[in-house]
Tab-separated table of C-alpha atoms in Angstrom:
chain	number	residue	atom	x	y	z
A	886	UNK	CA	-43.684	45.281	-26.780
A	887	UNK	CA	-41.456	42.703	-28.498
A	888	UNK	CA	-39.593	40.455	-26.347
A	889	UNK	CA	-35.875	40.994	-26.077
A	890	UNK	CA	-33.573	38.147	-27.493
A	891	UNK	CA	-30.707	37.532	-25.080
A	892	UNK	CA	-27.933	35.621	-26.617
A	893	UNK	CA	-26.532	32.944	-24.413
A	894	UNK	CA	-23.019	33.439	-22.648
A	895	UNK	CA	-20.072	32.188	-24.859
A	896	UNK	CA	-18.672	28.692	-23.978
A	897	UNK	CA	-15.988	28.565	-21.478
A	898	UNK	CA	-12.397	28.374	-22.652
A	899	UNK	CA	-10.722	24.852	-22.155
A	900	UNK	CA	-7.908	24.814	-19.667
A	901	UNK	CA	-5.784	22.019	-21.356
A	902	UNK	CA	-4.529	21.068	-24.962
A	903	UNK	CA	-6.865	18.832	-26.919
A	904	UNK	CA	-6.685	15.211	-26.334
A	905	UNK	CA	-4.446	13.004	-28.438
A	906	UNK	CA	-5.959	10.673	-31.141
A	907	UNK	CA	-9.066	8.536	-30.752
A	908	UNK	CA	-8.254	5.076	-29.414
A	909	UNK	CA	-5.706	6.288	-26.879
A	910	UNK	CA	-5.757	4.484	-23.784
A	911	UNK	CA	-4.733	6.995	-20.748
A	912	UNK	CA	-3.800	4.216	-17.962
A	913	UNK	CA	-1.067	2.923	-20.507
A	914	UNK	CA	0.843	5.947	-20.681
A	915	UNK	CA	1.720	6.443	-17.078
A	916	UNK	CA	4.971	5.637	-15.645
A	917	UNK	CA	6.488	5.331	-11.909
A	918	UNK	CA	9.780	6.589	-11.544
A	919	UNK	CA	11.378	5.636	-8.134
A	920	UNK	CA	14.706	5.456	-6.219
A	921	UNK	CA	15.053	9.426	-7.075
A	922	UNK	CA	17.542	11.814	-5.461
A	923	UNK	CA	16.147	13.638	-2.665
A	924	UNK	CA	17.143	16.882	-4.472
A	925	UNK	CA	15.467	15.925	-7.939
A	926	UNK	CA	12.470	18.323	-8.701
A	927	UNK	CA	9.778	18.486	-11.277
A	928	UNK	CA	12.075	20.675	-13.382
A	929	UNK	CA	14.631	17.974	-13.690
A	930	UNK	CA	12.077	15.337	-14.425
A	931	UNK	CA	10.519	17.304	-17.138
A	932	UNK	CA	14.041	18.056	-18.797
A	933	UNK	CA	14.690	14.236	-18.785
A	934	UNK	CA	11.356	12.814	-19.980
A	935	UNK	CA	10.157	15.497	-22.463
A	936	UNK	CA	12.943	14.261	-24.760
A	937	UNK	CA	10.935	10.901	-25.197
A	938	UNK	CA	7.778	12.813	-26.207
A	939	UNK	CA	4.974	15.172	-25.176
A	940	UNK	CA	4.118	15.058	-21.659
A	941	UNK	CA	0.529	15.371	-19.901
A	942	UNK	CA	1.897	15.853	-16.560
A	943	UNK	CA	4.915	15.168	-13.827
A	944	UNK	CA	4.142	14.762	-10.325
A	945	UNK	CA	6.884	14.453	-7.572
A	946	UNK	CA	5.225	13.074	-4.480
A	947	UNK	CA	5.975	14.982	-1.377
A	948	UNK	CA	5.565	14.673	2.317
A	949	UNK	CA	2.465	16.349	3.313
A	950	UNK	CA	3.682	18.108	6.153
A	951	UNK	CA	7.546	19.004	5.427
A	952	UNK	CA	7.042	19.157	1.585
A	953	UNK	CA	10.411	17.069	1.133
A	954	UNK	CA	10.637	14.793	-1.687
A	955	UNK	CA	9.607	11.195	-1.235
A	956	UNK	CA	11.920	10.107	-3.960
A	957	UNK	CA	9.369	8.838	-6.449
A	958	UNK	CA	7.037	10.528	-9.109
A	959	UNK	CA	4.751	9.643	-11.676
A	960	UNK	CA	5.242	10.743	-15.492
A	961	UNK	CA	2.116	10.796	-17.683
A	962	UNK	CA	2.627	10.987	-21.575
A	963	UNK	CA	0.276	11.802	-24.050
A	964	UNK	CA	1.070	8.601	-26.235
A	965	UNK	CA	1.940	4.955	-24.941
A	966	UNK	CA	4.533	4.662	-27.429
A	967	UNK	CA	6.582	7.590	-25.831
A	968	UNK	CA	5.994	6.015	-22.337
A	969	UNK	CA	7.376	2.628	-23.798
A	970	UNK	CA	10.352	4.474	-25.213
A	971	UNK	CA	11.187	6.252	-22.071
A	972	UNK	CA	10.894	2.958	-19.967
A	973	UNK	CA	13.438	1.342	-22.257
A	974	UNK	CA	15.684	4.159	-22.601
A	975	UNK	CA	15.808	5.677	-19.197
A	976	UNK	CA	15.246	2.883	-16.788
A	977	UNK	CA	18.340	2.638	-14.618
A	978	UNK	CA	19.895	5.520	-15.865
A	979	UNK	CA	21.232	8.148	-13.458
A	980	UNK	CA	19.898	11.383	-12.775
A	981	UNK	CA	21.759	13.484	-10.194
A	982	UNK	CA	23.906	10.625	-9.585
A	983	UNK	CA	21.250	8.086	-8.582
A	984	UNK	CA	19.957	5.277	-11.263
A	985	UNK	CA	16.221	5.748	-11.641
A	986	UNK	CA	14.018	2.792	-11.106
A	987	UNK	CA	11.097	3.129	-13.957
A	988	UNK	CA	7.966	0.782	-14.287
A	989	UNK	CA	4.485	0.973	-15.421
A	990	UNK	CA	2.162	2.755	-13.200
A	991	UNK	CA	-0.327	0.173	-11.537
A	992	UNK	CA	-2.965	1.622	-9.254
A	993	UNK	CA	-4.129	-1.992	-8.234
A	994	UNK	CA	-2.010	-2.349	-4.749
A	995	UNK	CA	-2.574	-6.263	-4.878
A	996	UNK	CA	0.630	-7.380	-6.313
A	997	UNK	CA	2.581	-4.969	-3.976
A	998	UNK	CA	0.715	-5.985	-0.762
A	999	UNK	CA	0.804	-9.558	-1.387
A	1000	UNK	CA	4.428	-9.754	-2.919
A	1001	UNK	CA	3.249	-11.994	-6.125
A	1002	UNK	CA	5.734	-13.053	-8.440
A	1003	UNK	CA	8.624	-11.221	-6.649
A	1004	UNK	CA	11.849	-12.870	-6.278
A	1005	UNK	CA	14.562	-12.405	-3.846
A	1006	UNK	CA	18.212	-12.716	-5.257
A	1007	UNK	CA	21.281	-12.719	-3.078
A	1008	UNK	CA	25.069	-13.336	-3.235
A	1009	UNK	CA	25.478	-11.150	-6.059
A	1010	UNK	CA	29.037	-9.995	-7.399
A	1011	UNK	CA	29.429	-6.064	-6.242
A	1012	UNK	CA	29.818	-5.607	-10.024
A	1013	UNK	CA	26.101	-6.772	-10.864
A	1014	UNK	CA	23.859	-3.474	-11.019
A	1015	UNK	CA	20.125	-3.315	-11.482
A	1016	UNK	CA	20.412	-3.082	-15.150
A	1017	UNK	CA	22.642	-6.123	-15.311
A	1018	UNK	CA	20.038	-8.131	-13.033
A	1019	UNK	CA	17.284	-7.366	-15.277
A	1020	UNK	CA	19.459	-8.410	-18.303
A	1021	UNK	CA	19.916	-11.806	-16.684
A	1022	UNK	CA	16.242	-12.203	-15.650
A	1023	UNK	CA	14.407	-10.632	-18.564
A	1024	UNK	CA	14.280	-13.894	-20.689
A	1025	UNK	CA	11.875	-15.568	-18.295
A	1026	UNK	CA	9.088	-13.268	-18.646
A	1027	UNK	CA	7.927	-9.612	-18.620
A	1028	UNK	CA	9.905	-7.811	-15.712
A	1029	UNK	CA	7.693	-5.013	-13.709
A	1030	UNK	CA	10.528	-4.114	-11.330
A	1031	UNK	CA	14.233	-4.860	-10.683
A	1032	UNK	CA	16.517	-3.444	-8.319
A	1033	UNK	CA	19.741	-4.294	-6.726
A	1034	UNK	CA	19.981	-2.721	-2.973
A	1035	UNK	CA	22.649	-0.184	-2.637
A	1036	UNK	CA	23.978	1.894	0.382
A	1037	UNK	CA	26.072	5.099	-0.142
A	1038	UNK	CA	26.290	3.923	-3.872
A	1039	UNK	CA	27.757	0.466	-3.299
A	1040	UNK	CA	26.047	-2.692	-3.874
A	1041	UNK	CA	24.572	-4.644	-1.124
A	1042	UNK	CA	25.011	-7.920	-3.040
A	1043	UNK	CA	21.300	-8.586	-2.787
A	1044	UNK	CA	18.264	-7.393	-5.003
A	1045	UNK	CA	14.542	-8.107	-6.044
A	1046	UNK	CA	13.025	-8.877	-9.216
A	1047	UNK	CA	9.295	-8.840	-9.969
A	1048	UNK	CA	7.552	-10.322	-12.964
A	1049	UNK	CA	4.128	-9.820	-14.160
A	1050	UNK	CA	3.166	-13.424	-13.658
A	1051	UNK	CA	3.904	-16.280	-11.093
A	1052	UNK	CA	4.696	-18.531	-14.112
A	1053	UNK	CA	7.495	-16.396	-15.019
A	1054	UNK	CA	8.920	-15.903	-11.551
A	1055	UNK	CA	8.573	-19.635	-10.957
A	1056	UNK	CA	10.489	-20.327	-14.363
A	1057	UNK	CA	13.464	-17.804	-13.180
A	1058	UNK	CA	13.669	-19.529	-9.744
A	1059	UNK	CA	13.937	-22.706	-11.054
A	1060	UNK	CA	16.664	-21.970	-13.549
A	1061	UNK	CA	18.759	-19.626	-11.893
A	1062	UNK	CA	18.901	-20.756	-8.185
A	1063	UNK	CA	22.256	-22.369	-7.422
A	1064	UNK	CA	23.645	-21.461	-10.687
A	1065	UNK	CA	27.184	-19.639	-10.869
A	1066	UNK	CA	27.372	-15.831	-11.871
A	1067	UNK	CA	30.730	-14.188	-12.097
A	1068	UNK	CA	32.407	-16.774	-9.841
A	1069	UNK	CA	29.460	-16.679	-7.197
A	1070	UNK	CA	26.575	-18.996	-6.564
A	1071	UNK	CA	23.238	-17.141	-6.787
A	1072	UNK	CA	20.587	-17.860	-4.142
A	1073	UNK	CA	17.083	-17.173	-5.723
A	1074	UNK	CA	13.856	-17.456	-3.748
A	1075	UNK	CA	10.175	-16.187	-3.366
A	1076	UNK	CA	9.971	-12.685	-1.775
A	1077	UNK	CA	8.827	-13.057	1.845
A	1078	UNK	CA	7.853	-9.828	3.767
A	1079	UNK	CA	9.708	-9.103	6.766
A	1080	UNK	CA	6.877	-9.397	9.004
A	1081	UNK	CA	6.365	-13.085	7.738
A	1082	UNK	CA	10.113	-13.895	8.106
A	1083	UNK	CA	11.138	-16.327	10.687
A	1084	UNK	CA	14.816	-15.734	11.662
A	1085	UNK	CA	16.599	-18.695	13.326
A	1086	UNK	CA	18.809	-17.284	15.846
A	1087	UNK	CA	20.454	-18.851	19.000
A	1088	UNK	CA	18.416	-18.602	22.050
A	1089	UNK	CA	19.075	-15.569	24.339
A	1090	UNK	CA	20.861	-16.143	27.584
A	1091	UNK	CA	19.764	-14.113	30.619
A	1092	UNK	CA	19.868	-13.891	34.388
A	1093	UNK	CA	17.573	-10.830	34.915
A	1094	UNK	CA	14.055	-11.943	35.205
A	1095	UNK	CA	11.167	-9.207	34.777
A	1096	UNK	CA	7.854	-10.194	37.301
A	1097	UNK	CA	4.634	-8.365	36.609
A	1098	UNK	CA	1.283	-8.164	38.223
A	1099	UNK	CA	2.531	-8.271	41.750
A	1100	UNK	CA	0.010	-7.621	44.521
A	1101	UNK	CA	0.220	-4.625	46.850
A	1102	UNK	CA	0.910	-6.650	49.926
A	1103	UNK	CA	3.749	-8.791	48.386
A	1104	UNK	CA	7.260	-7.754	49.634
A	1105	UNK	CA	10.826	-8.269	48.391
A	1106	UNK	CA	11.288	-11.171	51.066
A	1107	UNK	CA	8.297	-13.105	50.055
A	1108	UNK	CA	9.343	-12.906	46.100
A	1109	UNK	CA	12.942	-14.044	47.085
A	1110	UNK	CA	11.609	-16.966	48.901
A	1111	UNK	CA	9.563	-18.089	46.140
A	1112	UNK	CA	12.056	-17.561	43.440
A	1113	UNK	CA	14.736	-19.046	45.409
A	1114	UNK	CA	13.267	-22.455	44.846
A	1115	UNK	CA	14.795	-22.566	41.288
A	1116	UNK	CA	18.265	-21.239	42.084
A	1117	UNK	CA	20.478	-18.717	44.039
A	1118	UNK	CA	18.958	-15.209	43.785
A	1119	UNK	CA	21.165	-12.189	43.828
A	1120	UNK	CA	18.918	-8.982	43.989
A	1121	UNK	CA	15.336	-8.524	44.253
A	1122	UNK	CA	13.558	-5.268	43.567
A	1123	UNK	CA	9.876	-3.853	43.470
A	1124	UNK	CA	9.447	-0.957	41.634
A	1125	UNK	CA	7.562	1.991	43.613
A	1126	UNK	CA	6.119	5.156	42.971
A	1127	UNK	CA	6.954	8.579	44.582
A	1128	UNK	CA	4.857	7.726	47.553
A	1129	UNK	CA	6.643	4.300	48.131
A	1130	UNK	CA	3.716	2.415	46.660
A	1131	UNK	CA	4.518	-0.716	44.502
A	1132	UNK	CA	3.758	-0.169	40.849
A	1133	UNK	CA	2.954	-3.838	40.425
A	1134	UNK	CA	6.217	-4.872	38.888
A	1135	UNK	CA	9.878	-5.793	39.784
A	1136	UNK	CA	12.978	-7.730	38.994
A	1137	UNK	CA	14.651	-10.914	39.994
A	1138	UNK	CA	18.267	-11.203	39.141
A	1139	UNK	CA	19.786	-14.867	39.293
A	1140	UNK	CA	23.375	-15.937	39.390
A	1141	UNK	CA	23.173	-18.167	36.174
A	1142	UNK	CA	20.985	-18.433	33.220
A	1143	UNK	CA	19.839	-21.811	33.551
A	1144	UNK	CA	18.428	-20.788	37.107
A	1145	UNK	CA	16.847	-17.718	35.438
A	1146	UNK	CA	15.237	-19.902	32.621
A	1147	UNK	CA	13.844	-22.453	35.082
A	1148	UNK	CA	12.040	-19.860	37.034
A	1149	UNK	CA	10.491	-18.316	33.923
A	1150	UNK	CA	9.201	-21.805	32.802
A	1151	UNK	CA	7.677	-22.667	36.113
A	1152	UNK	CA	6.340	-19.322	37.673
A	1153	UNK	CA	5.113	-17.500	34.352
A	1154	UNK	CA	1.106	-17.723	34.777
A	1155	UNK	CA	1.611	-19.242	38.402
A	1156	UNK	CA	-0.508	-17.840	41.211
A	1157	UNK	CA	1.416	-15.613	43.842
A	1158	UNK	CA	-0.996	-14.364	46.527
A	1159	UNK	CA	-4.281	-13.382	44.702
A	1160	UNK	CA	-2.932	-12.650	41.112
A	1161	UNK	CA	-1.366	-14.446	38.283
A	1162	UNK	CA	2.304	-13.402	37.781
A	1163	UNK	CA	3.760	-12.677	34.409
A	1164	UNK	CA	7.411	-13.728	34.540
A	1165	UNK	CA	9.730	-13.428	31.401
A	1166	UNK	CA	13.193	-12.064	30.488
A	1167	UNK	CA	13.910	-8.545	31.232
A	1168	UNK	CA	14.515	-6.611	28.169
A	1169	UNK	CA	16.206	-3.087	27.702
A	1170	UNK	CA	13.992	-0.267	26.416
A	1171	UNK	CA	15.339	-0.440	22.889
A	1172	UNK	CA	14.448	-4.131	22.735
A	1173	UNK	CA	11.262	-3.542	23.600
A	1174	UNK	CA	10.464	-0.908	21.399
A	1175	UNK	CA	11.766	-3.165	18.444
A	1176	UNK	CA	9.362	-6.125	19.871
A	1177	UNK	CA	6.418	-3.656	19.487
A	1178	UNK	CA	7.425	-2.527	16.048
A	1179	UNK	CA	7.678	-6.338	14.878
A	1180	UNK	CA	4.166	-6.956	16.250
A	1181	UNK	CA	2.947	-3.693	14.862
A	1182	UNK	CA	4.359	-5.254	11.400
A	1183	UNK	CA	2.604	-8.630	11.763
A	1184	UNK	CA	-0.656	-7.024	12.519
A	1185	UNK	CA	-0.136	-4.674	9.464
A	1186	UNK	CA	0.769	-7.848	7.336
A	1187	UNK	CA	-2.344	-9.549	8.533
A	1188	UNK	CA	-4.627	-6.579	7.635
A	1189	UNK	CA	-2.807	-6.414	4.093
A	1190	UNK	CA	-3.635	-10.128	3.618
A	1191	UNK	CA	-7.006	-9.638	4.561
A	1192	UNK	CA	-8.050	-6.799	2.459
A	1193	UNK	CA	-6.019	-8.481	-0.482
A	1194	UNK	CA	-8.673	-11.566	-0.208
A	1195	UNK	CA	-11.747	-9.489	0.637
A	1196	UNK	CA	-14.184	-8.379	-2.403
A	1197	UNK	CA	-16.932	-5.727	-2.123
A	1198	UNK	CA	-19.796	-6.572	-4.283
A	1199	UNK	CA	-22.457	-3.889	-5.301
A	1200	UNK	CA	-25.677	-3.943	-7.395
A	1201	UNK	CA	-27.451	-6.819	-5.669
A	1202	UNK	CA	-30.852	-7.626	-6.183
A	1203	UNK	CA	-33.210	-7.620	-2.965
A	1204	UNK	CA	-33.839	-11.263	-2.984
A	1205	UNK	CA	-30.189	-12.354	-2.903
A	1206	UNK	CA	-29.033	-13.444	0.715
A	1207	UNK	CA	-25.663	-14.910	2.234
A	1208	UNK	CA	-26.100	-18.373	0.951
A	1209	UNK	CA	-27.038	-17.206	-2.672
A	1210	UNK	CA	-24.052	-14.640	-2.655
A	1211	UNK	CA	-21.688	-17.300	-1.483
A	1212	UNK	CA	-22.970	-19.860	-4.308
A	1213	UNK	CA	-22.539	-17.429	-6.929
A	1214	UNK	CA	-18.801	-16.879	-6.022
A	1215	UNK	CA	-17.956	-20.609	-4.761
A	1216	UNK	CA	-16.438	-21.523	-8.240
A	1217	UNK	CA	-13.482	-19.233	-7.942
A	1218	UNK	CA	-12.266	-20.725	-4.546
A	1219	UNK	CA	-12.676	-21.393	-0.797
A	1220	UNK	CA	-14.826	-18.738	0.532
A	1221	UNK	CA	-14.188	-17.766	4.519
A	1222	UNK	CA	-17.203	-15.598	4.673
A	1223	UNK	CA	-20.120	-14.154	2.374
A	1224	UNK	CA	-22.025	-11.150	3.810
A	1225	UNK	CA	-24.937	-9.039	2.391
A	1226	UNK	CA	-25.519	-5.839	4.221
A	1227	UNK	CA	-28.993	-4.885	5.513
A	1228	UNK	CA	-30.733	-2.186	7.031
A	1229	UNK	CA	-32.202	-2.519	10.564
A	1230	UNK	CA	-35.387	-3.268	9.164
A	1231	UNK	CA	-33.749	-6.557	7.286
A	1232	UNK	CA	-33.872	-5.117	3.781
A	1233	UNK	CA	-30.965	-5.488	1.680
A	1234	UNK	CA	-28.671	-2.482	1.163
A	1235	UNK	CA	-27.774	-3.690	-2.385
A	1236	UNK	CA	-24.097	-4.618	-1.493
A	1237	UNK	CA	-22.128	-7.116	0.458
A	1238	UNK	CA	-18.675	-8.601	1.026
A	1239	UNK	CA	-16.957	-12.001	-0.098
A	1240	UNK	CA	-13.692	-12.839	1.520
A	1241	UNK	CA	-11.676	-15.762	0.156
A	1242	UNK	CA	-8.860	-17.790	1.608
A	1243	UNK	CA	-6.166	-16.359	-0.614
A	1244	UNK	CA	-5.660	-13.088	-2.426
A	1245	UNK	CA	-5.348	-15.416	-5.721
A	1246	UNK	CA	-8.823	-16.785	-5.514
A	1247	UNK	CA	-10.111	-13.258	-4.634
A	1248	UNK	CA	-8.200	-11.997	-7.718
A	1249	UNK	CA	-9.784	-14.775	-9.995
A	1250	UNK	CA	-13.221	-13.597	-8.696
A	1251	UNK	CA	-12.793	-10.157	-9.533
A	1252	UNK	CA	-11.517	-10.943	-13.072
A	1253	UNK	CA	-14.301	-13.389	-14.031
A	1254	UNK	CA	-17.167	-12.485	-11.997
A	1255	UNK	CA	-17.075	-8.681	-12.381
A	1256	UNK	CA	-20.282	-7.626	-14.768
A	1257	UNK	CA	-21.750	-11.181	-14.477
A	1258	UNK	CA	-25.518	-11.416	-13.599
A	1259	UNK	CA	-27.057	-12.551	-10.502
A	1260	UNK	CA	-30.799	-12.651	-10.257
A	1261	UNK	CA	-30.942	-10.353	-13.290
A	1262	UNK	CA	-28.274	-7.694	-11.965
A	1263	UNK	CA	-25.099	-7.196	-13.329
A	1264	UNK	CA	-22.448	-7.282	-10.443
A	1265	UNK	CA	-19.860	-4.515	-9.784
A	1266	UNK	CA	-16.915	-6.234	-7.833
A	1267	UNK	CA	-13.756	-4.590	-6.385
A	1268	UNK	CA	-11.215	-5.125	-3.645
A	1269	UNK	CA	-12.765	-3.998	-0.494
A	1270	UNK	CA	-11.376	-0.682	1.025
A	1271	UNK	CA	-11.687	0.969	4.434
A	1272	UNK	CA	-13.348	4.280	4.336
A	1273	UNK	CA	-10.133	6.096	5.139
A	1274	UNK	CA	-8.407	4.499	2.073
A	1275	UNK	CA	-11.262	5.518	-0.230
A	1276	UNK	CA	-11.166	9.087	1.090
A	1277	UNK	CA	-7.493	9.202	0.610
A	1278	UNK	CA	-7.870	7.886	-3.130
A	1279	UNK	CA	-10.414	10.610	-3.723
A	1280	UNK	CA	-8.232	13.451	-2.320
A	1281	UNK	CA	-5.279	12.136	-4.107
A	1282	UNK	CA	-7.462	12.109	-7.397
A	1283	UNK	CA	-8.417	15.843	-7.325
A	1284	UNK	CA	-5.121	16.909	-6.098
A	1285	UNK	CA	-3.343	15.380	-8.964
A	1286	UNK	CA	-5.390	17.512	-11.272
A	1287	UNK	CA	-4.918	20.628	-9.237
A	1288	UNK	CA	-1.232	20.380	-9.465
A	1289	UNK	CA	-1.401	19.186	-13.114
A	1290	UNK	CA	-3.381	22.121	-14.510
A	1291	UNK	CA	-2.989	24.964	-12.143
A	1292	UNK	CA	0.578	24.242	-10.898
A	1293	UNK	CA	2.102	23.487	-7.225
A	1294	UNK	CA	1.443	27.418	-6.550
A	1295	UNK	CA	-2.291	26.470	-6.498
A	1296	UNK	CA	-1.922	24.263	-3.323
A	1297	UNK	CA	0.946	26.112	-1.701
A	1298	UNK	CA	-0.182	29.578	-2.252
A	1299	UNK	CA	-0.498	29.842	1.667
A	1300	UNK	CA	-4.381	29.906	1.484
A	1301	UNK	CA	-5.717	27.526	4.125
A	1302	UNK	CA	-8.529	26.515	1.600
A	1303	UNK	CA	-7.649	26.233	-2.250
A	1304	UNK	CA	-10.269	27.502	-4.594
A	1305	UNK	CA	-12.536	24.584	-5.865
A	1306	UNK	CA	-14.856	26.860	-7.578
A	1307	UNK	CA	-14.820	24.986	-10.847
A	1308	UNK	CA	-16.916	22.244	-12.380
A	1309	UNK	CA	-16.173	19.429	-14.884
A	1310	UNK	CA	-17.027	20.407	-18.544
A	1311	UNK	CA	-17.471	18.158	-21.269
A	1312	UNK	CA	-15.091	18.121	-24.082
A	1313	UNK	CA	-16.477	18.708	-27.494
A	1314	UNK	CA	-14.812	15.729	-28.832
A	1315	UNK	CA	-15.705	12.097	-27.659
A	1316	UNK	CA	-13.548	11.205	-24.681
A	1317	UNK	CA	-11.654	7.950	-25.421
A	1318	UNK	CA	-12.823	5.021	-23.666
A	1319	UNK	CA	-10.848	3.841	-21.048
A	1320	UNK	CA	-10.212	0.246	-20.659
A	1321	UNK	CA	-10.870	-0.356	-16.911
A	1322	UNK	CA	-11.901	-3.598	-15.118
A	1323	UNK	CA	-14.234	-1.485	-13.059
A	1324	UNK	CA	-16.883	0.952	-13.988
A	1325	UNK	CA	-16.636	4.783	-12.923
A	1326	UNK	CA	-18.714	5.867	-10.047
A	1327	UNK	CA	-20.364	9.413	-10.537
A	1328	UNK	CA	-22.637	11.893	-8.730
A	1329	UNK	CA	-24.354	14.682	-10.081
A	1330	UNK	CA	-22.876	17.901	-9.498
A	1331	UNK	CA	-25.160	21.236	-9.239
A	1332	UNK	CA	-28.848	21.504	-9.389
A	1333	UNK	CA	-29.613	21.559	-13.194
A	1334	UNK	CA	-26.359	20.813	-14.865
A	1335	UNK	CA	-26.824	17.473	-15.967
A	1336	UNK	CA	-23.088	17.042	-15.514
A	1337	UNK	CA	-21.528	14.224	-13.653
A	1338	UNK	CA	-18.354	14.487	-11.430
A	1339	UNK	CA	-16.255	11.327	-11.867
A	1340	UNK	CA	-15.097	9.220	-8.591
A	1341	UNK	CA	-12.010	7.135	-9.097
A	1342	UNK	CA	-12.369	3.502	-8.031
A	1343	UNK	CA	-8.941	1.735	-6.784
A	1344	UNK	CA	-7.560	0.706	-9.789
A	1345	UNK	CA	-9.112	3.250	-12.298
A	1346	UNK	CA	-6.349	6.182	-13.502
A	1347	UNK	CA	-7.307	8.993	-15.619
A	1348	UNK	CA	-4.396	11.084	-16.435
A	1349	UNK	CA	-6.089	14.351	-17.617
A	1350	UNK	CA	-9.519	15.863	-17.188
A	1351	UNK	CA	-11.173	19.062	-18.298
A	1352	UNK	CA	-12.091	21.542	-16.078
A	1353	UNK	CA	-13.200	25.173	-16.293
A	1354	UNK	CA	-13.985	28.024	-13.739
A	1355	UNK	CA	-17.441	29.222	-13.474
A	1356	UNK	CA	-17.826	32.198	-15.642
A	1357	UNK	CA	-18.248	35.451	-14.149
A	1358	UNK	CA	-22.069	36.359	-13.727
A	1359	UNK	CA	-23.244	33.257	-15.194
A	1360	UNK	CA	-26.130	31.835	-13.253
A	1361	UNK	CA	-26.624	28.081	-13.231
């Protein structure tokens, strides 16, 4: 009996229009749109930006819990020339009463976290808006972002200008600082994060002293006698629980601030009974919360600095140790640590970390050494990321495409788990090459598909992809 010929299933239908002309660079056609009014939706953004050229997608970023707008969005054009025209024509124009701040989209967070080439400008005349400020500074170089701070639509008389290079920022600072503009002397300086600022303020005067780490056997009379050595004490209170037991802290109130200050300086860290005292100025709850907030900002600021100067290095040969890794990177700056990660058996895992003393040195190493050979193997280098950050980037990567090609209803349809039953399908035309400083990491999807699913490294941005659903009854 002759074998029956079974025709293969028809090719699945593509879910997006064909890509633009060859040579198109996707990451150069994406814009960041900030300072939006909370009432602005994707509809208004499409209406405004579609007049500049055909759009790939418009994504308004929202709070994951409340769904409220975060007041910024990303607009992706098919053609870089249209994106450039939108930036030139629409930057600082008003949408629903608020001027939009538009800039090229940058996935690399290094400039944002380190404040590179960012200037702080104050003592501006109230008539100076963001567009006027950009006109003043643009002669010194390419401006990434320019903004005059406002409150209720009125200028707060200061702003920020970020260039694409430190040389441009330095030139603008030297040329414009202490110059007159509309009758006012400009103050221009390098931008410093809030957590790094040292505010010069007068020393706070106080009479109430907070005392901690009190022993259970200490009484108010013992504490009064001890603190009376430094001045006249008004009241002494030891805080107690509902059973009348000491909670280990209390307050001592002096008659004069000088006496309270002397007591703090002399008794903080001193032994009273069997414990070492903590003695300091008593603070209100709101002040303590503000102090804790400031300390948290300092920690986050230091974490940001450390991350911005720490590099992840992959594809290491098994023979490369810590010393060889450090030697290879030493030409780019001062290295604080170089570590090759190893299994419990001592064998190399094929990757490691190199931490520089400054973020500029780390960026230099990333630019110059990525793809270079070390013991015959080409190195892959990227900014080091925490596991949580990598997972967040991956979630955002796929969420963007779901929103782009299936619409907001796909993720907000009430289903606790969206339908992810689709696979990447190669476009019949060659995919345009993306000029990215980092290679694309892929994993095989499916058993015999031979199809690779891309993962997005930190500074890789692809503005469209081709997804198809699995054809009904088609067995893989």
